[in-house]
Short mmCIF file of C-alpha atoms in Angstrom, two decimals:
data_model
loop_
_atom_site.label_atom_id
_atom_site.label_comp_id
_atom_site.label_asym_id
_atom_site.label_seq_id
_atom_site.Cartn_x
_atom_site.Cartn_y
_atom_site.Cartn_z
CA MET A 23 -2.08 5.61 20.72
CA CYS A 24 -1.61 6.34 16.80
CA LYS A 25 -3.92 7.46 14.72
CA LEU A 26 -2.49 5.96 11.90
CA LYS A 27 -4.48 2.44 11.70
CA ILE A 28 -2.55 -0.18 9.47
CA ILE A 29 -3.76 -3.10 6.24
CA ILE A 30 -1.80 -6.12 5.38
CA ILE A 31 -3.62 -7.85 2.22
CA GLN A 32 -1.32 -10.85 1.96
CA TYR A 33 -3.57 -12.57 -1.16
CA LEU A 34 0.15 -15.21 -2.94
CA LYS A 35 0.50 -19.14 -3.20
CA GLU A 36 1.22 -20.55 -0.57
CA GLN A 37 3.92 -21.61 -1.63
CA GLU A 38 5.11 -18.99 -2.37
CA MET A 39 7.91 -16.31 0.30
CA LEU A 40 5.36 -14.57 2.52
CA SER A 41 5.88 -10.91 2.24
CA GLY A 42 2.98 -9.78 3.69
CA LEU A 43 4.48 -12.02 6.68
CA ALA A 44 7.53 -10.79 6.14
CA PHE A 45 6.61 -6.82 6.60
CA LYS A 46 4.55 -7.89 9.22
CA PHE A 47 6.94 -8.66 11.25
CA LEU A 48 9.19 -6.09 10.56
CA LEU A 49 6.03 -3.60 11.77
CA GLU A 50 6.66 -4.97 14.79
CA LYS A 51 10.05 -4.76 15.64
CA ASN A 52 10.31 -0.88 14.46
CA LYS A 53 10.89 1.12 17.40
CA ASP A 54 8.97 4.25 16.02
CA TYR A 55 5.59 1.70 15.39
CA ILE A 56 6.19 0.20 18.76
CA SER A 57 6.17 3.65 20.59
CA MET A 58 3.48 4.60 18.63
CA GLN A 59 1.02 1.90 19.02
CA CYS A 60 0.03 1.65 15.67
CA PRO A 61 -2.66 -1.10 15.17
CA LEU A 62 -2.19 -3.22 12.69
CA ASP A 63 -4.38 -5.50 10.82
CA PHE A 64 -2.74 -8.27 8.79
CA TYR A 65 -4.53 -10.03 6.95
CA ASP A 66 -3.34 -13.77 4.77
CA VAL A 67 -6.08 -14.65 1.54
CA HIS A 68 -6.21 -17.36 -0.80
CA SER A 69 -8.35 -16.98 -3.14
CA LYS A 70 -10.86 -13.66 -4.96
CA ASN A 71 -13.87 -14.67 -2.84
CA GLU A 72 -12.00 -14.20 0.28
CA PHE A 73 -10.38 -11.20 -0.92
CA ILE A 74 -13.02 -9.37 -2.08
CA GLU A 75 -14.64 -10.41 2.14
CA VAL A 76 -11.94 -8.82 3.43
CA LEU A 77 -12.46 -5.93 1.06
CA GLU A 78 -15.31 -5.46 1.76
CA SER A 79 -15.55 -5.80 5.58
CA ILE A 80 -12.77 -3.02 5.58
CA VAL A 81 -14.76 -0.33 3.65
CA ASN A 82 -17.18 -0.98 6.25
CA ASN A 83 -15.04 -0.67 9.76
CA GLU A 84 -15.81 3.01 10.98
CA LYS A 85 -12.76 2.73 13.14
CA TYR A 86 -11.29 3.95 9.67
CA LYS A 87 -13.13 7.32 9.91
CA ASN A 88 -11.39 10.30 9.21
CA THR A 89 -8.92 8.70 10.85
CA PRO A 90 -4.69 8.01 8.34
CA VAL A 91 -5.04 4.50 6.88
CA LEU A 92 -2.00 3.15 5.48
CA LEU A 93 -3.81 -0.03 3.06
CA HIS A 94 -0.46 -2.37 1.84
CA LEU A 95 -1.30 -4.59 -0.58
CA GLU A 96 0.77 -8.52 -1.17
CA SER A 97 0.06 -9.79 -4.26
CA HIS A 98 0.89 -9.21 -8.13
CA GLY A 99 -0.43 -7.80 -10.85
CA GLY A 100 -0.75 -7.76 -14.64
CA GLU A 101 -3.47 -7.36 -17.36
CA LEU A 102 -6.23 -9.68 -16.31
CA GLY A 103 -5.58 -7.77 -12.15
CA ILE A 104 -4.83 -7.98 -8.68
CA GLY A 105 -4.33 -12.28 -8.32
CA PRO A 106 -1.65 -15.00 -7.89
CA TRP A 107 -3.40 -16.90 -10.90
CA ALA A 108 -5.36 -15.48 -13.82
CA GLU A 109 -8.90 -17.22 -13.03
CA ASN A 110 -8.40 -15.81 -9.50
CA ALA A 111 -7.37 -12.01 -10.28
CA LEU A 112 -9.40 -9.05 -8.80
CA LYS A 113 -10.59 -6.52 -12.36
CA SER A 114 -7.79 -3.43 -11.46
CA GLU A 115 -11.49 -1.20 -11.20
CA PHE A 116 -13.13 -3.12 -8.94
CA PHE A 117 -10.28 -3.41 -6.48
CA PHE A 118 -9.79 0.55 -6.93
CA SER A 119 -13.84 0.76 -6.16
CA TYR A 120 -13.03 -0.56 -2.93
CA ILE A 121 -9.86 2.40 -2.43
CA SER A 122 -12.55 4.72 -3.46
CA LYS A 123 -14.99 3.64 -1.19
CA LEU A 124 -11.85 3.73 2.03
CA GLU A 125 -10.72 6.39 1.17
CA LYS A 126 -13.83 8.71 1.32
CA LEU A 127 -14.24 6.78 4.59
CA SER A 128 -10.30 8.00 5.96
CA GLY A 129 -11.49 11.52 4.83
CA GLY A 130 -9.14 11.16 2.37
CA LYS A 131 -6.83 10.16 4.57
CA LEU A 132 -5.28 7.41 2.90
CA THR A 133 -1.95 5.31 1.63
CA LEU A 134 -1.74 2.98 -0.41
CA LEU A 135 1.12 0.70 -1.12
CA LEU A 136 1.35 -1.68 -3.77
CA GLY A 137 2.87 -4.06 -3.77
CA THR A 138 1.93 -5.36 -7.16
CA CYS A 139 4.17 -6.37 -10.68
CA MET A 140 2.01 -3.49 -13.06
CA GLY A 141 0.86 -1.35 -10.34
CA ALA A 142 1.35 1.77 -13.56
CA ASN A 143 -1.59 -0.24 -15.79
CA SER A 144 -4.46 -0.68 -12.21
CA VAL A 145 -2.95 3.54 -12.07
CA ASN A 146 -3.31 4.97 -14.79
CA ASN A 147 -6.32 3.11 -15.91
CA HIS A 148 -8.21 4.54 -12.74
CA ASP A 149 -6.90 7.54 -12.29
CA ASN A 150 -10.67 9.43 -11.02
CA THR A 151 -10.00 6.91 -7.46
CA GLY A 152 -10.10 10.34 -5.54
CA LEU A 153 -6.78 8.68 -3.58
CA SER A 154 -4.69 10.38 -1.18
CA ASN A 155 -0.83 8.96 -2.36
CA ILE A 156 -0.09 5.92 -3.73
CA LEU A 157 3.38 3.94 -4.19
CA TYR A 158 3.31 1.57 -7.37
CA SER A 159 4.78 -0.35 -9.34
CA ARG A 160 5.94 0.88 -12.98
CA ASN A 161 6.31 -2.71 -14.47
CA ILE A 162 7.37 -6.16 -13.46
CA LEU A 163 8.71 -5.15 -9.54
CA LEU A 164 10.59 -8.19 -8.20
CA SER A 165 10.18 -9.15 -3.98
CA GLY A 166 14.11 -7.41 -3.74
CA GLN A 167 12.77 -3.96 -4.90
CA ALA A 168 9.64 -4.57 -2.56
CA PHE A 169 11.24 -5.58 0.31
CA GLY A 170 14.09 -2.54 0.27
CA SER A 171 11.69 0.61 -1.01
CA PHE A 172 9.17 -0.28 1.81
CA ARG A 173 10.78 -0.65 4.38
CA ARG A 174 12.63 2.29 3.88
CA PHE A 175 9.28 4.49 2.91
CA TYR A 176 7.82 2.40 6.51
CA GLU A 177 11.20 3.51 8.55
CA ARG A 178 10.26 7.59 7.34
CA PHE A 179 5.98 6.92 7.56
CA LEU A 180 5.77 6.47 10.35
CA LYS A 181 7.56 9.05 12.45
CA ASP A 182 4.86 10.97 10.84
CA LEU A 183 3.04 10.06 9.17
CA ASN A 184 5.45 12.67 6.04
CA PHE A 185 4.40 10.78 2.09
CA GLU A 186 6.48 13.79 -0.10
CA GLU A 187 9.42 12.81 2.73
CA SER A 188 9.16 9.16 3.02
CA ILE A 189 9.82 8.81 -0.90
CA ASN A 190 12.79 11.05 -0.36
CA TYR A 191 14.34 9.29 2.35
CA MET A 192 13.35 5.81 0.23
CA HIS A 193 14.46 7.54 -2.82
CA ASN A 194 17.95 8.90 -0.99
CA ASP A 195 18.55 5.54 1.25
CA PHE A 196 17.27 3.28 -2.21
CA PRO A 197 17.69 4.11 -5.50
CA VAL A 198 16.68 1.35 -7.03
CA SER A 199 13.23 2.72 -6.06
CA ILE A 200 13.15 5.73 -7.71
CA ASP A 201 12.68 3.06 -11.95
CA ALA A 202 11.30 0.69 -9.46
CA LEU A 203 7.93 2.61 -8.71
CA GLY A 204 5.70 5.30 -9.08
CA ILE A 205 4.09 7.47 -7.44
CA GLN A 206 0.14 9.47 -7.14
CA TYR A 207 0.14 12.72 -4.81
CA GLY A 208 -3.51 12.58 -4.31
CA ASN A 209 -4.97 12.24 -7.97
CA SER A 210 -2.12 13.68 -10.23
CA GLU A 211 0.65 11.22 -11.10
CA SER A 212 3.91 12.29 -10.93
CA ALA A 213 7.90 11.84 -11.28
CA PRO A 214 9.62 10.52 -8.40
CA ASN A 215 12.44 13.46 -7.82
CA LYS A 216 9.07 16.21 -9.08
CA ASN A 217 8.10 17.94 -5.70
CA GLU A 218 4.50 19.59 -7.64
CA ASN A 219 1.39 18.37 -5.94
CA GLN A 220 2.86 16.38 -3.28
CA SER A 221 0.76 15.96 0.23
CA PRO A 222 1.59 17.41 3.83
CA SER A 223 1.96 14.55 6.34
CA LEU A 224 -1.87 13.41 7.36
CA LEU A 225 -0.97 13.83 11.03
#
Protein backbone atom coordinates (compact mmCIF):
# COMPACT_ATOMS: atom_id res chain seq x y z
CA MET A 1 0.00 0.00 0.00
CA CYS A 2 1.23 3.49 -0.89
CA LYS A 3 2.47 5.61 2.01
CA LEU A 4 1.19 8.79 0.35
CA LYS A 5 -2.28 10.05 1.27
CA ILE A 6 -3.87 12.32 -1.36
CA ILE A 7 -6.60 14.86 -0.55
CA ILE A 8 -8.36 16.89 -3.26
CA ILE A 9 -10.75 19.65 -2.21
CA GLN A 10 -12.89 21.35 -4.85
CA TYR A 11 -14.51 24.59 -3.69
CA LEU A 12 -16.12 26.00 -6.82
CA LYS A 13 -19.47 27.10 -8.18
CA GLU A 14 -21.54 24.19 -9.48
CA GLN A 15 -21.70 25.65 -13.01
CA GLU A 16 -17.93 26.05 -13.27
CA MET A 17 -15.47 23.63 -14.84
CA LEU A 18 -14.94 21.14 -12.04
CA SER A 19 -11.16 21.07 -12.10
CA GLY A 20 -10.82 19.17 -8.83
CA LEU A 21 -12.91 16.33 -10.23
CA ALA A 22 -10.83 16.39 -13.41
CA PHE A 23 -7.66 15.81 -11.37
CA LYS A 24 -9.36 12.95 -9.49
CA PHE A 25 -10.16 11.23 -12.80
CA LEU A 26 -6.65 11.95 -14.07
CA LEU A 27 -5.07 10.29 -11.05
CA GLU A 28 -7.33 7.25 -11.28
CA LYS A 29 -6.00 6.65 -14.81
CA ASN A 30 -2.33 7.21 -13.92
CA LYS A 31 -0.39 3.94 -14.07
CA ASP A 32 1.89 4.90 -11.16
CA TYR A 33 -1.10 5.87 -9.03
CA ILE A 34 -2.85 2.61 -9.92
CA SER A 35 0.20 0.50 -9.11
CA MET A 36 0.88 2.34 -5.83
CA GLN A 37 -2.78 2.23 -4.72
CA CYS A 38 -2.51 5.57 -2.94
CA PRO A 39 -5.59 6.41 -0.85
CA LEU A 40 -7.43 9.42 -2.29
CA ASP A 41 -10.08 11.47 -0.49
CA PHE A 42 -12.12 13.81 -2.67
CA TYR A 43 -14.31 16.60 -1.29
CA ASP A 44 -16.72 18.74 -3.31
CA VAL A 45 -17.82 21.68 -1.13
CA HIS A 46 -20.12 24.59 -1.94
CA SER A 47 -20.07 26.85 1.12
CA LYS A 48 -17.60 28.27 3.60
CA ASN A 49 -19.13 26.19 6.39
CA GLU A 50 -18.71 22.99 4.35
CA PHE A 51 -15.12 23.99 3.58
CA ILE A 52 -14.36 24.51 7.27
CA GLU A 53 -16.02 21.21 8.22
CA VAL A 54 -13.84 19.36 5.72
CA LEU A 55 -10.67 21.05 6.97
CA GLU A 56 -11.65 20.22 10.56
CA SER A 57 -12.21 16.58 9.70
CA ILE A 58 -8.84 16.35 7.93
CA VAL A 59 -6.71 17.86 10.70
CA ASN A 60 -8.38 15.60 13.28
CA ASN A 61 -7.95 12.40 11.30
CA GLU A 62 -5.29 10.09 12.70
CA LYS A 63 -4.75 8.37 9.35
CA TYR A 64 -2.69 11.39 8.30
CA LYS A 65 -0.38 11.12 11.31
CA ASN A 66 3.34 10.87 10.50
CA THR A 67 2.73 10.03 6.85
CA PRO A 68 3.29 11.89 3.54
CA VAL A 69 0.21 13.92 2.62
CA LEU A 70 -0.53 15.79 -0.59
CA LEU A 71 -3.36 18.32 -0.26
CA HIS A 72 -4.60 19.75 -3.55
CA LEU A 73 -7.07 22.66 -3.40
CA GLU A 74 -8.99 23.87 -6.46
CA SER A 75 -10.84 27.14 -5.84
CA HIS A 76 -10.70 30.91 -6.34
CA GLY A 77 -8.35 33.21 -4.47
CA GLY A 78 -7.86 36.92 -3.93
CA GLU A 79 -7.52 39.64 -1.32
CA LEU A 80 -10.66 38.49 0.49
CA GLY A 81 -9.48 34.91 0.84
CA ILE A 82 -10.29 31.55 -0.74
CA GLY A 83 -13.68 30.71 -2.23
CA PRO A 84 -15.93 31.20 -5.28
CA TRP A 85 -17.89 34.14 -3.83
CA ALA A 86 -16.71 37.16 -1.84
CA GLU A 87 -19.29 36.52 0.90
CA ASN A 88 -18.24 32.88 1.15
CA ALA A 89 -14.48 33.39 1.01
CA LEU A 90 -12.44 31.86 3.82
CA LYS A 91 -9.70 34.21 4.97
CA SER A 92 -6.32 32.89 3.93
CA GLU A 93 -4.89 33.11 7.45
CA PHE A 94 -7.75 30.90 8.67
CA PHE A 95 -7.06 28.40 5.88
CA PHE A 96 -3.35 28.34 6.69
CA SER A 97 -4.07 27.75 10.37
CA TYR A 98 -5.50 24.38 9.29
CA ILE A 99 -2.60 23.78 6.94
CA SER A 100 -0.19 24.28 9.86
CA LYS A 101 -2.09 21.69 11.91
CA LEU A 102 -1.99 19.21 9.05
CA GLU A 103 1.73 19.83 8.57
CA LYS A 104 2.34 18.97 12.22
CA LEU A 105 0.03 15.96 12.08
CA SER A 106 1.87 14.57 9.04
CA GLY A 107 5.22 14.96 10.79
CA GLY A 108 6.44 17.63 8.38
CA LYS A 109 5.61 15.58 5.29
CA LEU A 110 2.96 17.83 3.75
CA THR A 111 2.88 19.02 0.15
CA LEU A 112 0.28 21.64 -0.82
CA LEU A 113 -0.88 22.34 -4.38
CA LEU A 114 -2.75 25.63 -4.19
CA GLY A 115 -4.84 25.78 -7.35
CA THR A 116 -6.21 29.31 -6.88
CA CYS A 117 -5.51 32.73 -8.33
CA MET A 118 -3.29 35.08 -6.33
CA GLY A 119 -1.77 32.29 -4.27
CA ALA A 120 1.34 34.41 -3.68
CA ASN A 121 -0.72 36.83 -1.57
CA SER A 122 -1.75 34.04 0.78
CA VAL A 123 1.69 32.48 1.02
CA ASN A 124 3.69 35.70 1.37
CA ASN A 125 1.36 37.08 4.05
CA HIS A 126 1.53 33.88 6.09
CA ASP A 127 5.07 32.60 5.84
CA ASN A 128 5.13 31.05 9.33
CA THR A 129 2.95 28.10 8.41
CA GLY A 130 5.59 25.43 9.02
CA LEU A 131 4.68 24.09 5.59
CA SER A 132 6.92 21.45 4.05
CA ASN A 133 6.40 22.21 0.34
CA ILE A 134 3.94 24.38 -1.56
CA LEU A 135 3.19 25.06 -5.21
CA TYR A 136 1.09 28.19 -5.76
CA SER A 137 0.09 30.78 -8.37
CA ARG A 138 2.01 34.01 -8.74
CA ASN A 139 -0.95 36.04 -10.06
CA ILE A 140 -4.01 35.05 -12.09
CA LEU A 141 -3.96 31.31 -12.73
CA LEU A 142 -5.66 30.24 -15.95
CA SER A 143 -7.32 26.83 -15.99
CA GLY A 144 -5.01 25.60 -18.76
CA GLN A 145 -1.93 26.68 -16.82
CA ALA A 146 -3.13 24.95 -13.66
CA PHE A 147 -4.13 21.71 -15.36
CA GLY A 148 -1.00 21.50 -17.52
CA SER A 149 1.36 22.30 -14.65
CA PHE A 150 -0.19 20.13 -11.95
CA ARG A 151 -0.72 17.20 -14.33
CA ARG A 152 2.98 17.09 -15.07
CA PHE A 153 3.84 17.55 -11.40
CA TYR A 154 1.71 14.50 -10.54
CA GLU A 155 3.32 12.44 -13.32
CA ARG A 156 6.72 12.77 -11.67
CA PHE A 157 5.73 13.06 -8.01
CA LEU A 158 3.90 9.73 -7.93
CA LYS A 159 7.09 7.89 -8.88
CA ASP A 160 8.98 8.56 -5.63
CA LEU A 161 7.34 11.61 -3.92
CA ASN A 162 10.36 13.78 -4.69
CA PHE A 163 9.15 17.39 -4.72
CA GLU A 164 12.31 18.92 -6.18
CA GLU A 165 12.54 16.50 -9.11
CA SER A 166 8.82 16.90 -9.77
CA ILE A 167 9.22 20.67 -10.01
CA ASN A 168 12.13 20.28 -12.43
CA TYR A 169 10.16 17.82 -14.56
CA MET A 170 7.14 20.13 -14.62
CA HIS A 171 9.21 23.13 -15.69
CA ASN A 172 11.09 21.18 -18.37
CA ASP A 173 7.98 19.59 -19.85
CA PHE A 174 5.65 22.58 -19.43
CA PRO A 175 7.71 25.83 -19.48
CA VAL A 176 4.59 27.98 -18.94
CA SER A 177 4.69 26.83 -15.32
CA ILE A 178 7.92 28.76 -14.69
CA ASP A 179 6.16 32.13 -14.90
CA ALA A 180 2.74 30.98 -13.67
CA LEU A 181 3.74 29.23 -10.46
CA GLY A 182 5.80 30.00 -7.39
CA ILE A 183 7.41 27.46 -5.10
CA GLN A 184 8.06 27.36 -1.39
CA TYR A 185 10.47 24.78 -0.01
CA GLY A 186 9.89 24.37 3.71
CA ASN A 187 9.57 27.84 5.24
CA SER A 188 11.73 29.67 2.69
CA GLU A 189 10.49 30.77 -0.71
CA SER A 190 12.72 29.98 -3.68
CA ALA A 191 12.65 30.95 -7.32
CA PRO A 192 11.58 28.03 -9.54
CA ASN A 193 15.01 27.61 -11.13
CA LYS A 194 17.08 27.70 -7.92
CA ASN A 195 18.31 24.67 -6.05
CA GLU A 196 18.73 26.17 -2.59
CA ASN A 197 16.58 24.99 0.31
CA GLN A 198 15.05 22.25 -1.77
CA SER A 199 13.50 19.27 -0.07
CA PRO A 200 14.33 15.59 -0.52
CA SER A 201 11.92 12.81 -1.26
CA LEU A 202 9.12 12.37 1.28
CA LEU A 203 9.45 8.59 1.26
